[in-house]
Structure formats: structure tokens, C-alpha cells
mmCIF file of N, CA and C in Angstrom:
data_model
loop_
_atom_site.group_PDB
_atom_site.id
_atom_site.type_symbol
_atom_site.label_atom_id
_atom_site.label_comp_id
_atom_site.label_asym_id
_atom_site.label_seq_id
_atom_site.Cartn_x
_atom_site.Cartn_y
_atom_site.Cartn_z
ATOM 1 N N UNK Y 1 -28.771 -21.474 -14.466
ATOM 2 C CA UNK Y 1 -29.000 -21.532 -12.845
ATOM 3 C C UNK Y 1 -29.650 -20.203 -12.494
ATOM 4 N N UNK Y 2 -30.753 -20.129 -11.786
ATOM 5 C CA UNK Y 2 -31.353 -18.947 -11.185
ATOM 6 C C UNK Y 2 -30.545 -18.424 -10.087
ATOM 7 N N UNK Y 3 -30.618 -17.208 -9.800
ATOM 8 C CA UNK Y 3 -30.043 -16.509 -8.811
ATOM 9 C C UNK Y 3 -30.333 -17.090 -7.560
ATOM 10 N N UNK Y 4 -29.458 -17.318 -6.612
ATOM 11 C CA UNK Y 4 -29.649 -17.810 -5.247
ATOM 12 C C UNK Y 4 -29.799 -16.711 -4.175
ATOM 13 N N UNK Y 5 -30.621 -16.925 -3.362
ATOM 14 C CA UNK Y 5 -30.995 -15.980 -2.182
ATOM 15 C C UNK Y 5 -30.544 -16.588 -0.752
ATOM 16 N N UNK Y 6 -29.610 -15.989 -0.102
ATOM 17 C CA UNK Y 6 -28.974 -16.384 1.107
ATOM 18 C C UNK Y 6 -29.312 -15.534 2.210
ATOM 19 N N UNK Y 7 -29.717 -16.194 3.426
ATOM 20 C CA UNK Y 7 -29.932 -15.374 4.651
ATOM 21 C C UNK Y 7 -28.622 -15.753 5.515
ATOM 22 N N UNK Y 8 -28.107 -14.473 6.074
ATOM 23 C CA UNK Y 8 -26.876 -14.648 6.838
ATOM 24 C C UNK Y 8 -27.400 -14.347 8.254
ATOM 25 N N UNK Y 9 -27.206 -15.160 9.284
ATOM 26 C CA UNK Y 9 -27.812 -15.185 10.496
ATOM 27 C C UNK Y 9 -26.712 -15.110 11.550
ATOM 28 N N UNK Y 10 -26.800 -14.115 12.508
ATOM 29 C CA UNK Y 10 -25.927 -14.098 13.613
ATOM 30 C C UNK Y 10 -26.781 -13.630 14.865
ATOM 31 N N UNK Y 11 -26.098 -13.497 16.011
ATOM 32 C CA UNK Y 11 -26.883 -13.369 17.210
ATOM 33 C C UNK Y 11 -27.618 -11.798 17.099
ATOM 34 N N UNK Y 12 -27.007 -10.959 16.648
ATOM 35 C CA UNK Y 12 -27.704 -9.640 16.595
ATOM 36 C C UNK Y 12 -27.910 -8.968 15.252
ATOM 37 N N UNK Y 13 -27.296 -9.618 14.180
ATOM 38 C CA UNK Y 13 -27.538 -9.062 12.795
ATOM 39 C C UNK Y 13 -26.819 -7.786 12.665
ATOM 40 N N UNK Y 14 -25.567 -7.634 13.256
ATOM 41 C CA UNK Y 14 -24.893 -6.391 13.138
ATOM 42 C C UNK Y 14 -23.423 -6.739 12.715
ATOM 43 N N UNK Y 15 -22.644 -7.187 13.456
ATOM 44 C CA UNK Y 15 -21.192 -7.194 13.190
ATOM 45 C C UNK Y 15 -20.807 -8.539 12.266
ATOM 46 N N UNK Y 16 -20.994 -9.706 12.833
ATOM 47 C CA UNK Y 16 -20.579 -10.880 12.153
ATOM 48 C C UNK Y 16 -21.267 -11.255 10.889
ATOM 49 N N UNK Y 17 -22.759 -10.787 10.905
ATOM 50 C CA UNK Y 17 -23.353 -11.110 9.631
ATOM 51 C C UNK Y 17 -22.926 -10.240 8.602
ATOM 52 N N UNK Y 18 -22.468 -8.967 8.816
ATOM 53 C CA UNK Y 18 -22.003 -8.067 7.839
ATOM 54 C C UNK Y 18 -20.762 -8.602 7.302
ATOM 55 N N UNK Y 19 -19.792 -9.080 8.097
ATOM 56 C CA UNK Y 19 -18.552 -9.656 7.621
ATOM 57 C C UNK Y 19 -18.758 -10.900 6.654
ATOM 58 N N UNK Y 20 -19.650 -11.696 7.075
ATOM 59 C CA UNK Y 20 -20.027 -12.909 6.263
ATOM 60 C C UNK Y 20 -20.829 -12.555 5.112
ATOM 61 N N UNK Y 21 -21.530 -11.455 5.018
ATOM 62 C CA UNK Y 21 -22.372 -11.076 3.750
ATOM 63 C C UNK Y 21 -21.336 -10.454 2.733
ATOM 64 N N UNK Y 22 -20.555 -9.614 3.336
ATOM 65 C CA UNK Y 22 -19.546 -9.065 2.317
ATOM 66 C C UNK Y 22 -18.610 -10.232 1.650
ATOM 67 N N UNK Y 23 -18.269 -11.035 2.513
ATOM 68 C CA UNK Y 23 -17.380 -12.212 2.062
ATOM 69 C C UNK Y 23 -18.198 -12.994 0.989
ATOM 70 N N UNK Y 24 -19.387 -13.295 1.286
ATOM 71 C CA UNK Y 24 -20.057 -14.061 0.241
ATOM 72 C C UNK Y 24 -20.406 -13.263 -0.978
ATOM 73 N N UNK Y 25 -20.735 -11.988 -0.965
ATOM 74 C CA UNK Y 25 -20.817 -11.160 -2.207
ATOM 75 C C UNK Y 25 -19.625 -11.139 -2.980
ATOM 76 N N UNK Y 26 -18.302 -11.182 -2.352
ATOM 77 C CA UNK Y 26 -17.214 -11.252 -3.094
ATOM 78 C C UNK Y 26 -16.780 -12.593 -3.717
ATOM 79 N N UNK Y 27 -16.829 -13.586 -2.773
ATOM 80 C CA UNK Y 27 -16.321 -14.920 -3.262
ATOM 81 C C UNK Y 27 -17.246 -15.743 -4.037
ATOM 82 N N UNK Y 28 -18.771 -15.698 -3.829
ATOM 83 C CA UNK Y 28 -19.492 -16.714 -4.426
ATOM 84 C C UNK Y 28 -19.400 -16.439 -5.913
ATOM 85 N N UNK Y 29 -19.464 -15.140 -6.531
ATOM 86 C CA UNK Y 29 -19.532 -14.974 -7.855
ATOM 87 C C UNK Y 29 -18.188 -15.532 -8.617
ATOM 88 N N UNK Y 30 -17.041 -15.350 -7.727
ATOM 89 C CA UNK Y 30 -15.921 -16.111 -8.249
ATOM 90 C C UNK Y 30 -15.979 -17.509 -8.507
ATOM 91 N N UNK Y 31 -16.852 -18.139 -7.841
ATOM 92 C CA UNK Y 31 -16.978 -19.525 -8.049
ATOM 93 C C UNK Y 31 -18.098 -19.936 -8.942
ATOM 94 N N UNK Y 32 -18.636 -18.972 -9.732
ATOM 95 C CA UNK Y 32 -19.572 -19.178 -10.742
ATOM 96 C C UNK Y 32 -21.102 -19.185 -10.308
ATOM 97 N N UNK Y 33 -21.414 -18.728 -9.050
ATOM 98 C CA UNK Y 33 -22.663 -18.778 -8.738
ATOM 99 C C UNK Y 33 -23.530 -17.231 -8.912
ATOM 100 N N UNK Y 34 -24.601 -17.503 -9.349
ATOM 101 C CA UNK Y 34 -25.448 -16.184 -9.508
ATOM 102 C C UNK Y 34 -26.167 -15.795 -8.321
ATOM 103 N N UNK Y 35 -25.691 -14.945 -7.599
ATOM 104 C CA UNK Y 35 -26.248 -14.518 -6.302
ATOM 105 C C UNK Y 35 -27.316 -13.457 -6.381
ATOM 106 N N UNK Y 36 -28.442 -13.632 -5.899
ATOM 107 C CA UNK Y 36 -29.596 -12.577 -5.889
ATOM 108 C C UNK Y 36 -29.431 -11.820 -4.655
ATOM 109 N N UNK Y 37 -30.047 -12.090 -3.567
ATOM 110 C CA UNK Y 37 -30.149 -11.238 -2.412
ATOM 111 C C UNK Y 37 -29.289 -12.095 -1.437
ATOM 112 N N UNK Y 38 -28.700 -11.300 -0.705
ATOM 113 C CA UNK Y 38 -27.856 -11.745 0.740
ATOM 114 C C UNK Y 38 -28.568 -10.805 1.659
ATOM 115 N N UNK Y 39 -29.298 -11.395 2.404
ATOM 116 C CA UNK Y 39 -29.980 -10.454 3.454
ATOM 117 C C UNK Y 39 -29.495 -10.964 4.988
ATOM 118 N N UNK Y 40 -29.610 -10.107 5.965
ATOM 119 C CA UNK Y 40 -28.994 -10.423 7.279
ATOM 120 C C UNK Y 40 -30.355 -10.564 8.323
ATOM 121 N N UNK Y 41 -30.056 -11.324 9.278
ATOM 122 C CA UNK Y 41 -31.101 -11.464 10.285
ATOM 123 C C UNK Y 41 -30.562 -11.880 11.639
ATOM 124 N N UNK Y 42 -31.158 -11.486 12.711
ATOM 125 C CA UNK Y 42 -31.033 -11.965 13.863
ATOM 126 C C UNK Y 42 -31.568 -13.572 14.144
ATOM 127 N N UNK Y 43 -30.820 -14.288 14.828
ATOM 128 C CA UNK Y 43 -31.172 -15.658 15.153
ATOM 129 C C UNK Y 43 -32.754 -15.797 15.314
ATOM 130 N N UNK Y 44 -33.347 -14.942 16.209
ATOM 131 C CA UNK Y 44 -34.562 -15.117 16.381
ATOM 132 C C UNK Y 44 -35.527 -14.674 15.289
ATOM 133 N N UNK Y 45 -35.149 -13.823 14.340
ATOM 134 C CA UNK Y 45 -35.813 -13.555 13.008
ATOM 135 C C UNK Y 45 -35.840 -14.623 12.066
ATOM 136 N N UNK Y 46 -34.998 -15.530 12.169
ATOM 137 C CA UNK Y 46 -34.749 -16.529 10.893
ATOM 138 C C UNK Y 46 -35.874 -17.323 10.621
ATOM 139 N N UNK Y 47 -36.442 -17.913 11.523
ATOM 140 C CA UNK Y 47 -37.623 -18.690 11.020
ATOM 141 C C UNK Y 47 -38.805 -17.940 10.350
ATOM 142 N N UNK Y 48 -38.998 -16.818 10.804
ATOM 143 C CA UNK Y 48 -40.038 -15.841 10.094
ATOM 144 C C UNK Y 48 -39.567 -15.562 8.571
ATOM 145 N N UNK Y 49 -38.348 -15.224 8.567
ATOM 146 C CA UNK Y 49 -37.803 -14.717 7.253
ATOM 147 C C UNK Y 49 -37.686 -15.951 6.304
ATOM 148 N N UNK Y 50 -37.221 -17.047 6.786
ATOM 149 C CA UNK Y 50 -37.252 -18.233 5.937
ATOM 150 C C UNK Y 50 -38.547 -18.813 5.507
ATOM 151 N N UNK Y 51 -39.641 -18.605 6.270
ATOM 152 C CA UNK Y 51 -40.886 -18.934 5.961
ATOM 153 C C UNK Y 51 -41.622 -18.382 4.802
ATOM 154 N N UNK Y 52 -41.026 -17.170 4.405
ATOM 155 C CA UNK Y 52 -41.383 -16.507 3.367
ATOM 156 C C UNK Y 52 -41.175 -17.270 1.944
ATOM 157 N N UNK Y 53 -40.308 -18.230 2.121
ATOM 158 C CA UNK Y 53 -39.779 -18.933 0.791
ATOM 159 C C UNK Y 53 -38.899 -18.324 -0.135
ATOM 160 N N UNK Y 54 -38.296 -17.067 0.414
ATOM 161 C CA UNK Y 54 -37.600 -16.314 -0.641
ATOM 162 C C UNK Y 54 -36.047 -16.783 -0.494
ATOM 163 N N UNK Y 55 -35.745 -17.743 0.336
ATOM 164 C CA UNK Y 55 -34.252 -17.943 0.527
ATOM 165 C C UNK Y 55 -34.041 -19.457 0.246
ATOM 166 N N UNK Y 56 -32.700 -19.669 -0.296
ATOM 167 C CA UNK Y 56 -32.336 -20.933 -0.635
ATOM 168 C C UNK Y 56 -31.323 -21.596 0.390
ATOM 169 N N UNK Y 57 -30.718 -20.674 1.217
ATOM 170 C CA UNK Y 57 -29.707 -21.355 2.181
ATOM 171 C C UNK Y 57 -29.667 -20.272 3.332
ATOM 172 N N UNK Y 58 -29.186 -20.745 4.452
ATOM 173 C CA UNK Y 58 -28.795 -20.011 5.526
ATOM 174 C C UNK Y 58 -27.409 -20.355 5.832
ATOM 175 N N UNK Y 59 -26.672 -19.147 6.071
ATOM 176 C CA UNK Y 59 -25.299 -19.264 6.517
ATOM 177 C C UNK Y 59 -25.327 -18.614 7.938
ATOM 178 N N UNK Y 60 -24.946 -19.314 9.016
ATOM 179 C CA UNK Y 60 -25.100 -18.757 10.425
ATOM 180 C C UNK Y 60 -23.785 -18.728 11.101
ATOM 181 N N UNK Y 61 -23.581 -17.708 11.933
ATOM 182 C CA UNK Y 61 -22.507 -17.895 12.922
ATOM 183 C C UNK Y 61 -22.805 -18.190 14.299
ATOM 184 N N UNK Y 62 -23.991 -18.371 14.424
ATOM 185 C CA UNK Y 62 -24.668 -18.847 15.804
ATOM 186 C C UNK Y 62 -25.452 -20.086 15.625
ATOM 187 N N UNK Y 63 -25.582 -20.891 16.695
ATOM 188 C CA UNK Y 63 -26.229 -22.057 16.713
ATOM 189 C C UNK Y 63 -27.829 -21.941 16.295
ATOM 190 N N UNK Y 64 -28.197 -22.701 15.244
ATOM 191 C CA UNK Y 64 -29.773 -22.786 14.992
ATOM 192 C C UNK Y 64 -30.146 -24.088 15.101
ATOM 193 N N UNK Y 65 -31.453 -24.288 15.293
ATOM 194 C CA UNK Y 65 -31.869 -25.545 15.144
ATOM 195 C C UNK Y 65 -32.342 -26.094 13.841
ATOM 196 N N UNK Y 66 -31.219 -26.735 13.153
ATOM 197 C CA UNK Y 66 -31.476 -26.995 11.727
ATOM 198 C C UNK Y 66 -32.776 -27.651 11.294
ATOM 199 N N UNK Y 67 -33.300 -28.463 12.243
ATOM 200 C CA UNK Y 67 -34.628 -29.133 12.042
ATOM 201 C C UNK Y 67 -35.822 -28.396 11.770
ATOM 202 N N UNK Y 68 -35.605 -26.883 12.218
ATOM 203 C CA UNK Y 68 -36.717 -25.979 12.157
ATOM 204 C C UNK Y 68 -36.769 -25.386 10.600
ATOM 205 N N UNK Y 69 -35.749 -25.655 9.842
ATOM 206 C CA UNK Y 69 -35.724 -25.278 8.537
ATOM 207 C C UNK Y 69 -35.782 -26.255 7.227
ATOM 208 N N UNK Y 70 -36.557 -25.806 6.139
ATOM 209 C CA UNK Y 70 -36.476 -26.766 5.063
ATOM 210 C C UNK Y 70 -35.601 -26.400 4.019
ATOM 211 N N UNK Y 71 -34.596 -25.743 4.374
ATOM 212 C CA UNK Y 71 -33.698 -25.270 3.466
ATOM 213 C C UNK Y 71 -32.287 -25.569 4.281
ATOM 214 N N UNK Y 72 -31.174 -25.817 3.460
ATOM 215 C CA UNK Y 72 -29.798 -26.233 4.013
ATOM 216 C C UNK Y 72 -29.385 -24.925 5.086
ATOM 217 N N UNK Y 73 -28.807 -25.332 6.157
ATOM 218 C CA UNK Y 73 -28.167 -24.512 7.043
ATOM 219 C C UNK Y 73 -26.794 -24.872 7.318
ATOM 220 N N UNK Y 74 -25.841 -23.938 7.018
ATOM 221 C CA UNK Y 74 -24.441 -23.964 7.179
ATOM 222 C C UNK Y 74 -23.877 -23.172 8.293
ATOM 223 N N UNK Y 75 -23.315 -23.654 9.425
ATOM 224 C CA UNK Y 75 -22.840 -22.971 10.501
ATOM 225 C C UNK Y 75 -21.348 -22.806 10.392
ATOM 226 N N UNK Y 76 -20.905 -21.516 10.538
ATOM 227 C CA UNK Y 76 -19.424 -21.316 10.185
ATOM 228 C C UNK Y 76 -18.878 -20.147 11.016
ATOM 229 N N UNK Y 77 -17.712 -20.129 11.450
ATOM 230 C CA UNK Y 77 -17.003 -18.928 11.835
ATOM 231 C C UNK Y 77 -15.809 -18.753 10.910
ATOM 232 N N UNK Y 78 -15.792 -19.381 9.901
ATOM 233 C CA UNK Y 78 -14.505 -19.328 8.980
ATOM 234 C C UNK Y 78 -14.308 -17.921 8.504
ATOM 235 N N UNK Y 79 -15.404 -17.246 8.125
ATOM 236 C CA UNK Y 79 -15.286 -15.734 7.609
ATOM 237 C C UNK Y 79 -14.716 -14.786 8.691
ATOM 238 N N UNK Y 80 -14.862 -15.136 9.955
ATOM 239 C CA UNK Y 80 -14.096 -14.187 10.958
ATOM 240 C C UNK Y 80 -12.801 -14.636 11.225
ATOM 241 N N UNK Y 81 -12.508 -15.917 11.208
ATOM 242 C CA UNK Y 81 -11.116 -16.489 11.466
ATOM 243 C C UNK Y 81 -10.289 -16.544 10.283
ATOM 244 N N UNK Y 82 -10.847 -16.827 9.106
ATOM 245 C CA UNK Y 82 -9.989 -16.990 7.899
ATOM 246 C C UNK Y 82 -9.707 -18.444 7.810
ATOM 247 N N UNK Y 83 -9.927 -19.301 8.860
ATOM 248 C CA UNK Y 83 -9.637 -20.680 8.894
ATOM 249 C C UNK Y 83 -10.696 -21.532 8.292
ATOM 250 N N UNK Y 84 -10.307 -22.284 7.226
ATOM 251 C CA UNK Y 84 -11.312 -23.207 6.693
ATOM 252 C C UNK Y 84 -12.255 -22.427 5.828
ATOM 253 N N UNK Y 85 -12.090 -21.288 5.305
ATOM 254 C CA UNK Y 85 -12.938 -20.642 4.558
ATOM 255 C C UNK Y 85 -13.218 -21.245 3.134
ATOM 256 N N UNK Y 86 -12.112 -21.740 2.448
ATOM 257 C CA UNK Y 86 -12.344 -22.360 1.235
ATOM 258 C C UNK Y 86 -13.265 -23.585 1.255
ATOM 259 N N UNK Y 87 -13.066 -24.322 2.420
ATOM 260 C CA UNK Y 87 -14.032 -25.570 2.559
ATOM 261 C C UNK Y 87 -15.406 -25.096 2.745
ATOM 262 N N UNK Y 88 -15.692 -23.939 3.573
ATOM 263 C CA UNK Y 88 -17.094 -23.594 3.869
ATOM 264 C C UNK Y 88 -17.675 -23.023 2.411
ATOM 265 N N UNK Y 89 -16.840 -22.372 1.691
ATOM 266 C CA UNK Y 89 -17.359 -21.840 0.384
ATOM 267 C C UNK Y 89 -17.787 -23.108 -0.540
ATOM 268 N N UNK Y 90 -16.852 -24.086 -0.430
ATOM 269 C CA UNK Y 90 -17.203 -25.292 -1.166
ATOM 270 C C UNK Y 90 -18.629 -25.846 -0.708
ATOM 271 N N UNK Y 91 -18.864 -25.893 0.499
ATOM 272 C CA UNK Y 91 -20.020 -26.397 1.186
ATOM 273 C C UNK Y 91 -21.163 -25.675 0.742
ATOM 274 N N UNK Y 92 -20.948 -24.251 0.664
ATOM 275 C CA UNK Y 92 -22.026 -23.410 0.274
ATOM 276 C C UNK Y 92 -22.353 -23.552 -1.029
ATOM 277 N N UNK Y 93 -21.389 -23.730 -2.060
ATOM 278 C CA UNK Y 93 -21.668 -23.943 -3.495
ATOM 279 C C UNK Y 93 -22.474 -25.251 -3.794
ATOM 280 N N UNK Y 94 -21.889 -26.341 -3.006
ATOM 281 C CA UNK Y 94 -22.539 -27.603 -3.128
ATOM 282 C C UNK Y 94 -24.072 -27.558 -2.555
ATOM 283 N N UNK Y 95 -24.312 -26.938 -1.651
ATOM 284 C CA UNK Y 95 -25.683 -26.772 -1.180
ATOM 285 C C UNK Y 95 -26.610 -25.995 -2.073
ATOM 286 N N UNK Y 96 -25.989 -25.046 -2.831
ATOM 287 C CA UNK Y 96 -26.847 -24.061 -3.746
ATOM 288 C C UNK Y 96 -26.923 -24.754 -5.129
ATOM 289 N N UNK Y 97 -26.091 -25.566 -5.476
ATOM 290 C CA UNK Y 97 -26.192 -26.379 -6.783
ATOM 291 C C UNK Y 97 -27.073 -27.433 -6.843
ATOM 292 N N UNK Y 98 -27.520 -27.955 -5.635
ATOM 293 C CA UNK Y 98 -28.493 -29.083 -5.512
ATOM 294 C C UNK Y 98 -29.807 -28.870 -5.986
#
């Protein structure tokens, strides 16, 4: 499987996206995923970054219009709360394995 690139999106691309990015860097390799780049972006920057074709998945902590993207979008706050984190990781793995 080729390395997967993930775009982590939050409102300001500072606090919550950093928490999510670090969690994904730690947890996804434990689940057997080969992770390439995990980049951060503000919600307003997401369409431009995704249009580059360099990303396989968006993980967002803020609302995004999923119809504007041709890659899977997973909205979650689980990495901030710790609640439901395993389920979200399962969803991320499933989305990247397709």
C-alpha cells in the first residue's frame, strides 16, 4: 500500500489541528497504515490544498461542505475529548484502505 496523505482541518489551523495531527501520527502506524504527509489547514484553505491532488483524506474538527471535495471527509472531535477515538480511527483506516 502506498503512503497516504492526510489534510487536518480546523478553524484556525493552530490548536485543534495540531492535537489531531499528533494523534494521527501516533495511532495510524499502530494500525498498519503507511502515512506520508499529515498537513494542517484552515477551513478556508482546504479546497485549494485538496485541489492539488496530494491528499487522500480530510480529517476536520470544523464543519466542511463534504460535497466540495472528491476525497473522503471525516468530521470528529474525538481527539480532543478522547470519546469515540477508536471508532474514528476505524473510520479513517477504512476510508484510506478503499
